[in-house]
Short mmCIF file of C-alpha atoms in Angstrom, two decimals:
data_model
loop_
_atom_site.label_atom_id
_atom_site.label_comp_id
_atom_site.label_asym_id
_atom_site.label_seq_id
_atom_site.Cartn_x
_atom_site.Cartn_y
_atom_site.Cartn_z
CA SER F 1 88.91 99.13 107.81
CA GLN F 2 89.71 102.82 107.54
CA TRP F 3 92.29 104.89 105.75
CA GLN F 4 95.18 106.03 107.91
CA VAL F 5 97.57 108.92 107.26
CA VAL F 6 101.10 107.56 107.74
CA ASP F 7 103.08 110.45 106.26
CA GLN F 8 102.48 113.99 105.05
CA PHE F 9 104.38 116.38 102.80
CA ASN F 10 103.78 120.12 102.85
CA ALA F 11 105.12 122.17 99.94
CA PRO F 12 106.99 125.31 101.06
CA GLU F 13 105.52 127.59 98.36
CA SER F 14 102.09 129.12 98.86
CA LYS F 15 101.24 128.77 95.15
CA ALA F 16 101.94 125.02 95.05
CA ARG F 17 99.25 123.06 93.19
CA VAL F 18 99.82 119.31 93.07
CA VAL F 19 97.68 117.72 90.35
CA GLY F 20 99.19 114.24 90.06
CA ALA F 21 101.37 111.69 91.85
CA VAL F 22 103.05 108.38 90.98
CA ASN F 23 105.42 105.99 92.73
CA ILE F 24 108.48 104.92 90.73
CA ASP F 25 112.01 103.65 91.34
CA LEU F 26 114.23 106.39 89.94
CA ASP F 27 117.49 105.78 91.82
CA GLY F 28 117.80 101.99 91.51
CA GLU F 29 117.85 101.56 95.29
CA PRO F 30 115.30 99.48 97.26
CA GLY F 31 111.97 101.26 97.61
CA ASP F 32 110.10 103.60 95.28
CA GLU F 33 110.29 107.36 95.17
CA ILE F 34 107.13 109.49 94.98
CA VAL F 35 106.85 112.04 92.18
CA LEU F 36 104.41 114.91 92.65
CA VAL F 37 103.36 116.95 89.62
CA ASP F 38 103.13 120.54 90.85
CA LEU F 39 101.75 122.89 88.21
CA GLY F 40 101.70 125.82 90.62
CA VAL F 41 105.50 126.07 90.61
CA GLU F 42 105.95 124.16 87.31
CA LYS F 43 108.04 121.38 88.81
CA LEU F 44 108.17 117.69 89.52
CA ARG F 45 108.81 117.22 93.22
CA ILE F 46 110.58 113.91 93.94
CA LEU F 47 110.33 112.52 97.47
CA ARG F 48 112.56 109.73 98.78
CA LYS F 49 112.07 107.71 101.94
CA GLU F 50 114.66 108.42 104.61
CA SER F 51 114.48 107.19 108.21
CA GLY F 52 110.94 105.94 107.64
CA VAL F 53 109.48 109.17 106.23
CA TYR F 54 109.38 110.74 102.76
CA ARG F 55 111.53 113.84 102.36
CA SER F 56 112.15 116.17 99.43
CA TRP F 57 114.99 114.74 97.31
CA LYS F 58 115.01 116.37 93.86
CA GLU F 59 113.04 118.91 91.86
CA VAL F 60 112.70 118.91 88.07
CA GLU F 61 111.57 121.94 86.08
CA ILE F 62 108.74 121.19 83.64
CA GLY F 63 107.74 124.68 82.51
CA GLU F 64 104.19 125.31 81.33
CA PHE F 65 103.54 121.65 80.56
CA PRO F 66 99.83 121.07 79.69
CA PHE F 67 99.57 118.12 82.09
CA LEU F 68 96.73 115.59 81.88
CA SER F 69 98.11 112.38 83.41
CA ALA F 70 101.26 110.51 84.44
CA HIS F 71 102.23 106.89 83.79
CA VAL F 72 105.09 104.51 84.59
CA ALA F 73 106.56 102.25 81.88
CA ASP F 74 109.93 101.13 80.49
CA LEU F 75 110.23 103.45 77.50
CA ASN F 76 113.87 102.93 76.48
CA GLY F 77 114.20 99.16 76.88
CA ASP F 78 116.67 99.20 79.80
CA GLN F 79 114.35 97.12 82.04
CA ARG F 80 113.87 100.08 84.39
CA PRO F 81 110.68 102.10 84.88
CA ASP F 82 110.46 105.58 83.37
CA LEU F 83 107.95 108.35 84.00
CA LEU F 84 105.76 109.47 81.11
CA LEU F 85 103.88 112.75 81.34
CA PHE F 86 100.92 113.08 78.97
CA GLY F 87 99.79 116.59 78.11
CA ARG F 88 97.54 118.24 75.57
CA GLY F 89 99.44 117.35 72.39
CA GLN F 90 102.76 116.93 74.24
CA PHE F 91 104.66 114.08 75.85
CA GLY F 92 107.55 114.28 78.29
CA ILE F 93 109.71 111.52 79.77
CA LEU F 94 111.77 111.40 82.95
CA TYR F 95 114.18 108.49 82.46
CA SER F 96 115.21 106.64 85.61
CA GLY F 97 118.89 106.64 86.52
CA GLN F 98 119.61 110.12 85.15
CA THR F 99 121.93 112.34 87.19
CA PRO F 100 120.65 114.93 87.66
CA PRO F 101 117.08 113.93 86.75
CA ALA F 102 115.65 116.00 83.90
CA LEU F 103 112.39 115.93 81.97
CA LYS F 104 112.85 115.45 78.24
CA GLU F 105 110.07 116.54 75.92
CA VAL F 106 110.25 113.66 73.48
CA ALA F 107 107.54 114.56 71.02
CA SER F 108 104.49 116.49 70.15
CA PHE F 109 101.75 114.64 68.36
CA GLU F 110 98.87 115.87 66.24
CA SER F 111 96.29 113.26 65.39
CA LYS F 112 94.83 113.00 61.91
CA LEU F 113 91.46 112.16 63.42
CA PRO F 114 89.06 115.05 62.74
CA GLN F 115 87.87 116.86 65.88
CA ALA F 116 89.92 114.58 68.14
CA TYR F 117 89.99 115.56 71.82
CA PHE F 118 92.34 113.42 73.88
CA THR F 119 91.75 113.27 77.62
CA ASP F 120 93.89 110.43 78.95
CA SER F 121 96.52 107.86 78.08
CA VAL F 122 97.99 104.56 79.26
CA ALA F 123 101.28 102.87 78.38
CA GLY F 124 102.16 99.21 77.87
CA ASP F 125 103.44 96.66 75.35
CA LEU F 126 100.48 95.82 73.12
CA ASN F 127 102.32 94.09 70.27
CA GLY F 128 104.84 91.93 72.10
CA ASP F 129 107.95 93.70 70.81
CA GLY F 130 109.28 94.50 74.27
CA ARG F 131 108.62 98.22 73.94
CA SER F 132 105.86 100.24 75.52
CA ASP F 133 103.12 101.59 73.28
CA LEU F 134 100.97 104.59 74.13
CA VAL F 135 97.18 104.38 74.04
CA ILE F 136 95.34 107.71 74.02
CA LEU F 137 91.60 108.14 74.47
CA ASP F 138 89.57 110.47 72.27
CA THR F 139 86.32 111.22 74.07
CA ARG F 140 84.87 113.54 71.44
CA THR F 141 84.65 110.98 68.63
CA ASN F 142 84.98 107.88 70.84
CA HIS F 143 88.21 106.66 69.28
CA VAL F 144 91.28 104.94 70.66
CA GLU F 145 94.60 105.79 69.03
CA ILE F 146 97.73 103.70 69.59
CA LEU F 147 101.19 105.18 69.12
CA ASN F 148 104.62 103.54 68.92
CA PHE F 149 107.59 105.19 70.56
CA GLY F 150 111.19 104.80 69.46
CA ALA F 151 114.38 106.68 70.29
CA LYS F 152 114.99 107.49 66.62
CA HIS F 153 111.52 108.22 65.26
CA GLY F 154 109.81 109.42 68.47
CA LEU F 155 106.04 108.99 68.52
CA ARG F 156 104.27 107.74 65.43
CA HIS F 157 100.79 106.50 64.66
CA ALA F 158 100.24 102.73 64.75
CA LEU F 159 96.45 102.35 64.51
CA ASN F 160 93.15 103.77 65.66
CA PHE F 161 89.65 102.43 65.98
CA LYS F 162 86.22 103.66 67.00
CA VAL F 163 85.08 102.11 70.26
CA PHE F 164 81.34 102.43 69.68
CA GLU F 165 78.72 104.24 67.67
CA GLU F 166 76.74 106.81 69.63
CA LYS F 167 73.43 105.14 68.74
CA THR F 168 74.62 101.94 70.44
CA PHE F 169 74.15 103.64 73.79
CA SER F 170 71.20 105.85 72.88
CA ARG F 171 68.92 104.03 75.32
CA SER F 172 71.38 104.24 78.16
CA ASN F 173 70.99 106.73 80.96
CA SER F 174 74.76 106.97 81.28
CA THR F 175 76.38 110.32 80.76
CA GLY F 176 79.90 111.64 80.66
CA VAL F 177 82.90 111.27 78.39
CA ASN F 178 83.72 107.85 76.97
CA PRO F 179 85.83 105.81 76.83
CA ARG F 180 86.70 107.28 80.19
CA GLU F 181 89.35 104.89 81.47
CA ALA F 182 91.87 102.40 80.09
CA VAL F 183 94.09 99.72 81.63
CA ILE F 184 96.76 97.52 80.07
CA ALA F 185 97.12 94.13 81.78
CA ASP F 186 97.19 90.40 81.01
CA LEU F 187 93.61 89.29 81.68
CA THR F 188 93.64 86.22 79.43
CA GLY F 189 96.58 84.51 81.13
CA ASP F 190 98.66 84.11 77.96
CA LYS F 191 101.50 86.41 79.16
CA ARG F 192 100.50 89.05 76.59
CA LYS F 193 99.18 92.44 77.64
CA ASP F 194 95.55 93.19 76.79
CA LEU F 195 93.67 96.49 76.50
CA ILE F 196 90.71 97.05 78.81
CA LEU F 197 88.37 100.03 78.37
CA LEU F 198 85.63 101.35 80.62
CA CYS F 199 82.76 102.78 78.55
CA HIS F 200 79.45 103.79 80.08
CA ASP F 201 78.38 100.74 82.13
CA ARG F 202 80.51 98.25 80.18
CA VAL F 203 84.03 96.87 80.49
CA LEU F 204 85.46 96.14 77.03
CA LEU F 205 88.35 93.68 76.63
CA TYR F 206 90.63 93.73 73.58
CA PRO F 207 92.97 90.71 73.94
CA GLN F 208 96.38 90.81 72.28
CA ASP F 209 96.80 88.09 69.67
CA ASP F 210 99.94 86.12 68.93
CA GLY F 211 100.67 88.11 65.77
CA LYS F 212 100.41 85.07 63.52
#
């Protein structure tokens, strides 16, 4: 099988620079919208499907946001997906259902880990409380830091742990930054979300316990 282009969107501005994209239901109607992160014009471009093709629907100003990645999760407990933007030391949320849609910078976070250098994040409920937690990856000291998010207290540290000691992989020919990827999903079949990390040539599974 081969990839097939079924639709195409061309930004009108010459300085457009799209660095990320996610699909998310923002309007509560059937079908997802597509959100493009355009750092060239410092906007989120939201596309909605009309008559079988995606057309520009809304634009949201984000300013000079230090974007690294985008994630979809229910961050306010209303059972609807929200858009989380992860940047260098900053976090912004676009809540679904807002009219007009607007990005809210919910928090800035400075880790207490010495020399920490965060490169990516993933969101999901890792403690079974019905709220999404934020996992951020520190590739300089090989740590994972988990943050809780609440409407009143914003982001706060929950725990951190070192994924591996450098000498553990000293005989490996693998290079690059690690842990380099994270996924939150139920792999153990117990209806609780687990944390999966990709490090060098290994997949590491951290199952969520029952809290007892």
